[in-house]
Amino acid sequence: MTAKHSAPEKHASKKPAPIQQGFATRAIHAGQEPEPATGAVNVPIYASSTYVQEEIGKHKGYEYSRVSNPTRDRLETNLAALEGGIASRVFASGMAAINAVASMLKAGDHVVAGHNLYGGTPRLFNQVLANFGLTFTYVDTSDLQAVEKAFQKSTRLVFLETPTNPLMELCDLRAIAELSRKHHAEVVVDNTFMSPFFQRPISLGADLVIHSTTKFLNGHSDGLGGVVVCTTPEQAQKLAFLQKAAGAILSPFECWLVLRGVKTLAVRMLQHDSNGRKVADYLSKHKKVRKVFYPGLPAHPQHELAKLQMSGFGSMIAFETGSLANANKMLRKVGVCSLGESLGGVETLISHPATMTHAALGEEGRRKIGITDGLVRISVGIEDVEDIIADLDQALAAI
Ligand SMILES: Cc1ncc(COP(=O)(O)O)c(C=O)c1O
């Protein structure tokens, strides 16, 4: 008996919130019903590694917290409801979630992946999983013909980010999902940059959705985590098995942090988006900024697709300062914006992809996809936007 399939009434969500409910309602209520024993409005942190059993094989649905935990169950219910999946499984980090999806494959399987992904993803693929007989082809996923050409007989998975990290390239999810179905491959979308508030890949044909919950879902830069949202019971079962077998699960405390974070996801995303548009507009008019990568700008080559596929543009922006020296001059001066890795927190985070998130690609790898030494990425937070812009203005003056 595994709790995944038989969680007891007392601790389980009564039933998943219907998808018809609004996003903010689902974020606050799905899986987040008051705790029945006490009426506590917040899901408790079940800090228990094990659960008492009445006799051999007789228990309340929970046996051991690597297999399942009531706080984790609640978060998994919530995130599935937000993405429109049938279930979700949470892991210790975004990378652990990606690794779990790849662990559903077997030696000899082939993966088509975007050529511009978060740097840690190709690092996992090339430096770890390739040693176990998986093969990878990287393509510009904004080019449908290139995607079509990359399929092989053994292709099982198409791994996408849209928009990509950090160059903000989009791909047409509906078209790639159709193509992948023809080739009997599943589509996995890393939806970290948009969050389910602005983009719902399952509704466009994706089979699995991944997030680093470390980012917008948590939203407060105080915990790592990852999730895989499933569209079939088979996927949910396989991933529950991987939680139990490989053990990279999210702790009850960090599950609780995400449960708390998602309650404000809708209002945070609206503010991120509003601030993101204003900062992108400011940067696009700045004479020292050579190029701005933001799908909300009419000059972005996929602005029309962005309007179709996403319900907002978010707050991830990359911009070109011209050189490593220029990037460093400005990054040394920022104050309201914090220089650091990560994204999606309430605070504005500014980073240098070539030496941070995409260092693992090497110079040649970065050159191939267009990540220059002068590129700066900003995750616009929800501070007063005038203060963010004033900070960027004084920092850019150093160039
Ligand atoms: C788009 C994207 N996917 C996945 C990850 C990995 O997530 P984590 O750092 O939680 O392992 C990151 C991290 O920056 C990311 O930006």
Short mmCIF file of C-alpha atoms and ligand atoms in Angstrom, two decimals:
data_model
loop_
_atom_site.label_atom_id
_atom_site.label_comp_id
_atom_site.label_asym_id
_atom_site.label_seq_id
_atom_site.Cartn_x
_atom_site.Cartn_y
_atom_site.Cartn_z
CA MET A 1 0.00 0.00 0.00
CA THR A 2 1.54 3.29 -0.99
CA ALA A 3 0.18 6.58 0.23
CA LYS A 4 0.34 8.03 -3.29
CA HIS A 5 -2.73 5.99 -4.14
CA SER A 6 -4.44 5.81 -0.79
CA ALA A 7 -3.77 8.95 1.22
CA PRO A 8 -6.27 8.98 4.09
CA GLU A 9 -9.21 11.40 4.20
CA LYS A 10 -7.81 13.13 7.27
CA HIS A 11 -4.66 14.42 5.61
CA ALA A 12 -5.55 14.41 1.94
CA SER A 13 -7.05 17.31 0.05
CA LYS A 14 -10.76 16.62 -0.16
CA LYS A 15 -10.61 16.77 -3.91
CA PRO A 16 -8.54 18.64 -6.45
CA ALA A 17 -9.89 22.13 -7.08
CA PRO A 18 -11.74 22.22 -10.38
CA ILE A 19 -9.76 23.83 -13.18
CA GLN A 20 -12.74 26.14 -13.80
CA GLN A 21 -11.90 28.08 -10.65
CA GLY A 22 -9.79 31.16 -11.23
CA PHE A 23 -6.01 30.93 -10.99
CA ALA A 24 -5.67 32.95 -7.77
CA THR A 25 -8.41 30.87 -6.13
CA ARG A 26 -6.67 27.64 -7.06
CA ALA A 27 -3.32 29.00 -5.87
CA ILE A 28 -4.79 29.76 -2.45
CA HIS A 29 -7.13 26.78 -2.04
CA ALA A 30 -6.04 23.77 -4.11
CA GLY A 31 -4.45 21.34 -1.66
CA GLN A 32 -4.50 24.12 0.93
CA GLU A 33 -7.76 23.27 2.71
CA PRO A 34 -7.75 23.94 6.47
CA GLU A 35 -6.17 21.14 8.47
CA PRO A 36 -9.09 18.95 9.69
CA ALA A 37 -7.81 18.11 13.19
CA THR A 38 -7.41 21.73 14.36
CA GLY A 39 -8.82 23.99 11.67
CA ALA A 40 -5.42 25.61 11.06
CA VAL A 41 -5.76 27.56 7.81
CA ASN A 42 -2.21 26.76 6.81
CA VAL A 43 -1.00 23.31 5.84
CA PRO A 44 1.13 22.02 8.74
CA ILE A 45 4.77 21.06 8.27
CA TYR A 46 4.63 17.33 8.94
CA ALA A 47 8.16 17.00 10.26
CA SER A 48 8.06 13.25 10.59
CA SER A 49 10.29 10.72 8.87
CA THR A 50 8.01 7.82 9.80
CA TYR A 51 4.41 7.01 10.77
CA VAL A 52 3.08 4.64 13.39
CA GLN A 53 1.40 1.46 12.14
CA GLU A 54 -1.37 -0.42 13.94
CA GLU A 55 -0.28 -3.83 12.75
CA ILE A 56 1.74 -5.22 9.87
CA GLY A 57 0.58 -3.48 6.69
CA LYS A 58 -2.15 -1.46 8.48
CA HIS A 59 -1.55 2.27 8.60
CA LYS A 60 -3.15 5.59 7.72
CA GLY A 61 -1.61 5.73 4.24
CA TYR A 62 1.80 7.03 5.20
CA GLU A 63 4.76 4.80 6.02
CA TYR A 64 8.01 6.71 5.43
CA SER A 65 8.57 10.29 4.26
CA ARG A 66 10.82 9.49 1.31
CA VAL A 67 7.78 7.67 -0.12
CA SER A 68 5.21 10.28 0.84
CA ASN A 69 4.57 13.04 3.32
CA PRO A 70 1.30 14.93 3.96
CA THR A 71 2.84 18.40 3.43
CA ARG A 72 4.36 17.21 0.16
CA ASP A 73 1.07 15.68 -0.96
CA ARG A 74 -0.65 19.02 -0.47
CA LEU A 75 1.95 20.88 -2.52
CA GLU A 76 1.77 18.27 -5.28
CA THR A 77 -2.02 18.70 -5.43
CA ASN A 78 -1.66 22.47 -5.57
CA LEU A 79 0.95 22.62 -8.34
CA ALA A 80 -0.94 20.11 -10.49
CA ALA A 81 -4.02 22.33 -10.21
CA LEU A 82 -2.06 25.43 -11.23
CA GLU A 83 -0.58 23.84 -14.37
CA GLY A 84 -3.74 21.89 -15.27
CA GLY A 85 -2.06 18.48 -14.83
CA ILE A 86 -3.48 15.35 -13.24
CA ALA A 87 -0.75 15.13 -10.60
CA SER A 88 2.66 16.52 -9.79
CA ARG A 89 5.77 15.28 -8.02
CA VAL A 90 8.14 17.58 -6.17
CA PHE A 91 11.89 17.17 -5.89
CA ALA A 92 14.81 18.67 -3.98
CA SER A 93 15.65 21.19 -6.73
CA GLY A 94 14.81 22.05 -10.31
CA MET A 95 17.79 19.95 -11.42
CA ALA A 96 16.54 16.98 -9.39
CA ALA A 97 13.17 17.32 -11.17
CA ILE A 98 14.89 17.36 -14.59
CA ASN A 99 17.04 14.40 -13.56
CA ALA A 100 13.90 12.48 -12.51
CA VAL A 101 12.30 13.04 -15.91
CA ALA A 102 15.48 11.87 -17.66
CA SER A 103 15.54 8.83 -15.36
CA MET A 104 12.26 7.70 -16.96
CA LEU A 105 14.32 7.02 -20.12
CA LYS A 106 16.66 4.12 -20.79
CA ALA A 107 20.06 3.66 -22.44
CA GLY A 108 19.81 4.18 -26.18
CA ASP A 109 17.00 6.74 -25.95
CA HIS A 110 17.47 10.04 -27.71
CA VAL A 111 16.43 13.52 -26.57
CA VAL A 112 15.90 16.59 -28.74
CA ALA A 113 16.67 19.65 -26.62
CA GLY A 114 16.66 23.40 -27.11
CA HIS A 115 20.12 24.83 -27.81
CA ASN A 116 19.65 27.64 -25.35
CA LEU A 117 18.58 26.17 -22.00
CA TYR A 118 19.51 27.00 -18.43
CA GLY A 119 23.22 26.03 -18.38
CA GLY A 120 22.75 23.38 -15.69
CA THR A 121 20.47 21.35 -17.95
CA PRO A 122 22.99 20.62 -20.74
CA ARG A 123 25.61 20.11 -18.00
CA LEU A 124 23.44 17.32 -16.56
CA PHE A 125 22.71 15.91 -20.02
CA ASN A 126 26.28 16.01 -21.39
CA GLN A 127 28.41 15.41 -18.33
CA VAL A 128 26.23 12.95 -16.41
CA LEU A 129 23.45 11.32 -18.42
CA ALA A 130 25.44 10.83 -21.63
CA ASN A 131 27.59 8.41 -19.59
CA PHE A 132 24.49 6.23 -19.13
CA GLY A 133 23.78 5.85 -22.84
CA LEU A 134 21.29 8.68 -23.43
CA THR A 135 21.99 10.81 -26.50
CA PHE A 136 21.10 14.45 -27.07
CA THR A 137 20.68 16.69 -30.10
CA TYR A 138 20.51 20.44 -29.47
CA VAL A 139 18.56 22.59 -31.88
CA ASP A 140 17.23 26.08 -32.24
CA THR A 141 13.67 25.27 -31.19
CA SER A 142 12.35 28.51 -32.66
CA ASP A 143 13.04 26.86 -36.04
CA LEU A 144 10.39 24.16 -36.64
CA GLN A 145 12.29 22.64 -39.55
CA ALA A 146 15.39 22.24 -37.42
CA VAL A 147 13.27 20.52 -34.76
CA GLU A 148 11.71 18.20 -37.33
CA LYS A 149 15.16 17.27 -38.71
CA ALA A 150 16.50 16.46 -35.25
CA PHE A 151 14.09 13.56 -34.60
CA GLN A 152 15.54 10.07 -34.74
CA LYS A 153 13.84 6.68 -34.48
CA SER A 154 14.97 6.52 -30.85
CA THR A 155 13.75 10.02 -29.89
CA ARG A 156 11.62 9.73 -26.76
CA LEU A 157 11.68 13.23 -25.37
CA VAL A 158 11.71 16.81 -26.59
CA PHE A 159 13.01 19.13 -23.90
CA LEU A 160 12.03 22.80 -24.25
CA GLU A 161 12.35 26.11 -22.51
CA THR A 162 10.25 29.00 -23.76
CA PRO A 163 11.29 31.73 -23.31
CA THR A 164 14.86 30.46 -23.05
CA ASN A 165 17.38 31.33 -20.39
CA PRO A 166 18.90 33.91 -20.90
CA LEU A 167 18.24 34.94 -24.53
CA MET A 168 14.44 34.93 -24.27
CA GLU A 169 13.85 32.96 -27.47
CA LEU A 170 10.40 31.43 -27.83
CA CYS A 171 9.28 28.26 -29.50
CA ASP A 172 5.84 27.40 -30.79
CA LEU A 173 4.65 24.88 -28.22
CA ARG A 174 1.52 23.80 -30.07
CA ALA A 175 3.45 23.12 -33.30
CA ILE A 176 6.28 21.23 -31.56
CA ALA A 177 3.78 19.16 -29.56
CA GLU A 178 2.08 18.13 -32.81
CA LEU A 179 5.40 17.26 -34.41
CA SER A 180 6.46 15.25 -31.36
CA ARG A 181 3.22 13.25 -31.34
CA LYS A 182 3.93 12.25 -34.93
CA HIS A 183 7.31 10.94 -33.80
CA HIS A 184 5.94 9.27 -30.63
CA ALA A 185 8.05 11.49 -28.40
CA GLU A 186 6.87 13.30 -25.25
CA VAL A 187 7.26 17.05 -24.85
CA VAL A 188 8.69 18.39 -21.61
CA VAL A 189 8.56 22.13 -21.00
CA ASP A 190 10.61 23.91 -18.38
CA ASN A 191 8.11 26.65 -17.53
CA THR A 192 10.21 28.29 -14.80
CA PHE A 193 10.48 31.72 -16.46
CA MET A 194 6.75 32.28 -17.01
CA SER A 195 5.18 30.34 -14.12
CA PRO A 196 1.74 28.80 -14.73
CA PHE A 197 0.25 32.26 -14.25
CA PHE A 198 1.43 33.41 -17.69
CA GLN A 199 1.89 30.17 -19.62
CA ARG A 200 0.16 26.77 -19.40
CA PRO A 201 2.14 24.37 -21.66
CA ILE A 202 -0.22 21.42 -21.01
CA SER A 203 -3.07 23.35 -22.60
CA LEU A 204 -0.84 23.72 -25.68
CA GLY A 205 -0.03 20.01 -25.92
CA ALA A 206 2.92 19.43 -23.56
CA ASP A 207 3.11 16.04 -21.82
CA LEU A 208 5.14 17.13 -18.79
CA VAL A 209 5.91 20.51 -17.24
CA ILE A 210 8.92 21.23 -15.07
CA HIS A 211 9.68 24.12 -12.76
CA SER A 212 12.50 25.12 -10.59
CA THR A 213 10.15 26.07 -7.71
CA THR A 214 13.19 27.93 -6.36
CA LYS A 215 12.10 30.77 -8.64
CA PHE A 216 8.65 32.38 -9.12
CA LEU A 217 6.60 29.60 -7.45
CA ASN A 218 8.39 30.05 -4.15
CA GLY A 219 9.02 33.69 -4.98
CA HIS A 220 11.03 34.69 -1.91
CA SER A 221 14.50 33.27 -2.62
CA ASP A 222 14.38 31.22 0.57
CA GLY A 223 14.28 27.63 -0.61
CA LEU A 224 15.24 25.36 -3.47
CA GLY A 225 12.86 22.94 -5.11
CA GLY A 226 11.61 21.41 -8.32
CA VAL A 227 8.37 19.97 -9.66
CA VAL A 228 7.26 17.78 -12.52
CA VAL A 229 3.60 18.14 -13.49
CA CYS A 230 2.12 15.06 -15.19
CA THR A 231 -0.65 14.48 -17.70
CA THR A 232 -1.02 10.69 -17.30
CA PRO A 233 -1.29 8.34 -14.31
CA GLU A 234 1.64 6.31 -15.73
CA GLN A 235 3.95 9.33 -15.54
CA ALA A 236 2.74 10.12 -12.01
CA GLN A 237 3.38 6.53 -10.91
CA LYS A 238 6.83 6.37 -12.48
CA LEU A 239 7.83 9.65 -10.87
CA ALA A 240 6.45 8.59 -7.46
CA PHE A 241 8.54 5.45 -7.84
CA LEU A 242 11.60 7.60 -8.62
CA GLN A 243 10.96 9.71 -5.51
CA LYS A 244 10.98 6.50 -3.47
CA ALA A 245 13.80 4.74 -5.33
CA ALA A 246 16.21 7.64 -5.88
CA GLY A 247 15.12 9.79 -2.93
CA ALA A 248 15.64 13.35 -4.21
CA ILE A 249 12.40 14.54 -2.58
CA LEU A 250 11.55 18.03 -1.29
CA SER A 251 11.60 18.39 2.50
CA PRO A 252 8.32 19.16 4.32
CA PHE A 253 9.65 22.58 5.35
CA GLU A 254 10.54 23.56 1.80
CA CYS A 255 7.19 22.21 0.56
CA TRP A 256 5.55 24.52 3.06
CA LEU A 257 7.59 27.49 1.84
CA VAL A 258 6.31 26.88 -1.70
CA LEU A 259 2.72 26.39 -0.45
CA ARG A 260 3.00 29.77 1.25
CA GLY A 261 4.70 31.37 -1.76
CA VAL A 262 2.13 30.28 -4.33
CA LYS A 263 -0.69 31.93 -2.39
CA THR A 264 0.57 35.27 -3.72
CA LEU A 265 1.76 34.04 -7.11
CA ALA A 266 -1.00 35.80 -9.06
CA VAL A 267 -0.45 39.24 -7.54
CA ARG A 268 3.31 38.87 -7.63
CA MET A 269 3.30 37.91 -11.32
CA LEU A 270 1.11 40.88 -12.23
CA GLN A 271 3.57 43.22 -10.52
CA HIS A 272 6.62 41.41 -11.99
CA ASP A 273 5.07 41.81 -15.44
CA SER A 274 4.20 45.47 -14.97
CA ASN A 275 7.71 46.27 -13.68
CA GLY A 276 9.31 44.06 -16.36
CA ARG A 277 7.62 45.96 -19.19
CA LYS A 278 8.72 49.33 -17.78
CA VAL A 279 12.32 48.24 -17.22
CA ALA A 280 12.52 46.69 -20.73
CA ASP A 281 11.17 49.90 -22.21
CA TYR A 282 13.70 51.97 -20.26
CA LEU A 283 16.61 49.71 -21.30
CA SER A 284 15.54 49.70 -24.95
CA LYS A 285 15.85 53.51 -25.01
CA HIS A 286 19.20 53.69 -23.19
CA LYS A 287 22.08 54.71 -25.45
CA LYS A 288 24.64 52.48 -23.70
CA VAL A 289 22.45 49.38 -24.07
CA ARG A 290 23.04 47.78 -27.45
CA LYS A 291 20.26 45.23 -27.48
CA VAL A 292 17.40 44.15 -25.21
CA PHE A 293 15.97 40.63 -25.17
CA TYR A 294 12.38 40.75 -23.88
CA PRO A 295 9.35 39.18 -25.61
CA GLY A 296 7.14 42.09 -24.57
CA LEU A 297 9.00 44.52 -26.83
CA PRO A 298 7.43 44.87 -30.30
CA ALA A 299 10.98 44.57 -31.73
CA HIS A 300 11.35 41.04 -30.30
CA PRO A 301 11.29 38.66 -33.31
CA GLN A 302 8.63 36.48 -31.65
CA HIS A 303 6.51 39.21 -30.07
CA GLU A 304 3.40 37.96 -31.91
CA LEU A 305 3.93 34.36 -30.76
CA ALA A 306 4.49 35.65 -27.22
CA LYS A 307 1.09 37.39 -27.33
CA LEU A 308 -0.57 34.19 -28.53
CA GLN A 309 1.12 31.69 -26.26
CA MET A 310 1.54 33.63 -23.04
CA SER A 311 -0.87 35.85 -21.16
CA GLY A 312 1.90 38.20 -20.01
CA PHE A 313 5.57 38.82 -20.73
CA GLY A 314 7.00 38.38 -17.24
CA SER A 315 10.04 40.04 -15.78
CA MET A 316 13.03 38.23 -17.24
CA ILE A 317 15.13 40.51 -19.44
CA ALA A 318 18.60 40.19 -20.93
CA PHE A 319 20.56 43.09 -22.36
CA GLU A 320 23.86 43.67 -24.08
CA THR A 321 26.39 46.04 -22.54
CA GLY A 322 29.08 45.44 -25.18
CA SER A 323 31.89 43.80 -23.18
CA LEU A 324 32.85 42.00 -20.00
CA ALA A 325 34.45 45.21 -18.74
CA ASN A 326 31.25 47.19 -19.32
CA ALA A 327 29.13 44.50 -17.66
CA ASN A 328 31.43 44.48 -14.66
CA LYS A 329 31.53 48.30 -14.42
CA MET A 330 27.74 48.45 -14.17
CA LEU A 331 27.28 45.35 -12.00
CA ARG A 332 29.73 46.75 -9.44
CA LYS A 333 27.48 49.80 -9.04
CA VAL A 334 24.04 48.26 -8.54
CA GLY A 335 22.35 48.80 -5.18
CA VAL A 336 18.60 48.13 -5.26
CA CYS A 337 19.30 45.33 -7.75
CA SER A 338 21.28 42.52 -6.14
CA LEU A 339 24.09 40.95 -8.14
CA GLY A 340 23.60 37.23 -7.81
CA GLU A 341 22.42 34.02 -9.43
CA SER A 342 18.79 32.89 -9.44
CA LEU A 343 15.61 34.68 -10.41
CA GLY A 344 11.93 34.96 -9.67
CA GLY A 345 12.20 36.39 -6.15
CA VAL A 346 10.43 39.51 -4.94
CA GLU A 347 13.80 41.27 -5.04
CA THR A 348 15.43 42.33 -8.31
CA LEU A 349 18.31 40.01 -9.10
CA ILE A 350 20.86 40.86 -11.74
CA SER A 351 23.38 38.38 -13.09
CA HIS A 352 26.11 37.74 -15.63
CA PRO A 353 25.24 34.55 -17.59
CA ALA A 354 28.74 34.01 -19.05
CA THR A 355 30.35 33.64 -15.63
CA MET A 356 27.36 32.43 -13.63
CA THR A 357 24.39 30.42 -14.98
CA HIS A 358 26.05 29.53 -18.30
CA ALA A 359 29.70 29.17 -17.25
CA ALA A 360 29.42 25.38 -17.66
CA LEU A 361 28.84 25.76 -21.42
CA GLY A 362 32.40 27.01 -21.96
CA GLU A 363 33.38 29.90 -24.23
CA GLU A 364 32.76 28.00 -27.46
CA GLY A 365 29.36 26.69 -26.28
CA ARG A 366 28.25 30.18 -25.34
CA ARG A 367 29.55 31.71 -28.55
CA LYS A 368 27.57 29.21 -30.64
CA ILE A 369 24.26 30.28 -29.12
CA GLY A 370 25.01 33.98 -28.77
CA ILE A 371 25.70 34.43 -25.07
CA THR A 372 28.34 37.17 -25.04
CA ASP A 373 30.58 38.37 -22.22
CA GLY A 374 28.69 41.66 -22.23
CA LEU A 375 25.28 40.08 -21.69
CA VAL A 376 23.52 40.90 -18.42
CA ARG A 377 20.32 39.21 -17.22
CA ILE A 378 17.84 40.84 -14.90
CA SER A 379 14.99 39.27 -12.98
CA VAL A 380 12.91 42.34 -12.25
CA GLY A 381 11.45 42.20 -8.76
CA ILE A 382 8.38 43.83 -7.29
CA GLU A 383 10.03 46.80 -5.62
CA ASP A 384 8.85 50.28 -6.72
CA VAL A 385 9.78 50.32 -10.39
CA GLU A 386 11.07 53.91 -10.23
CA ASP A 387 13.71 52.75 -7.74
CA ILE A 388 14.76 49.83 -9.95
CA ILE A 389 15.11 52.13 -12.97
CA ALA A 390 16.97 54.80 -10.98
CA ASP A 391 19.38 52.14 -9.77
CA LEU A 392 20.00 50.83 -13.30
CA ASP A 393 20.42 54.40 -14.52
CA GLN A 394 23.20 55.22 -12.08
CA ALA A 395 24.85 51.83 -12.69
CA LEU A 396 24.77 52.21 -16.49
CA ALA A 397 26.33 55.66 -16.13
CA ALA A 398 29.54 53.85 -15.07
CA ILE A 399 30.01 52.38 -18.54
C1 LIG B 1 14.99 27.69 -16.32
C2 LIG B 1 15.63 26.92 -15.20
N1 LIG B 1 15.41 25.60 -15.08
C3 LIG B 1 15.96 24.88 -14.09
C4 LIG B 1 16.81 25.44 -13.17
C5 LIG B 1 17.43 24.60 -12.09
O1 LIG B 1 16.75 24.79 -10.90
P1 LIG B 1 17.40 24.62 -9.44
O2 LIG B 1 18.43 25.69 -9.28
O3 LIG B 1 16.24 24.75 -8.52
O4 LIG B 1 18.01 23.26 -9.41
C6 LIG B 1 17.08 26.82 -13.25
C7 LIG B 1 17.98 27.45 -12.27
O5 LIG B 1 18.38 28.58 -12.39
C8 LIG B 1 16.48 27.57 -14.30
O6 LIG B 1 16.71 28.89 -14.43
#
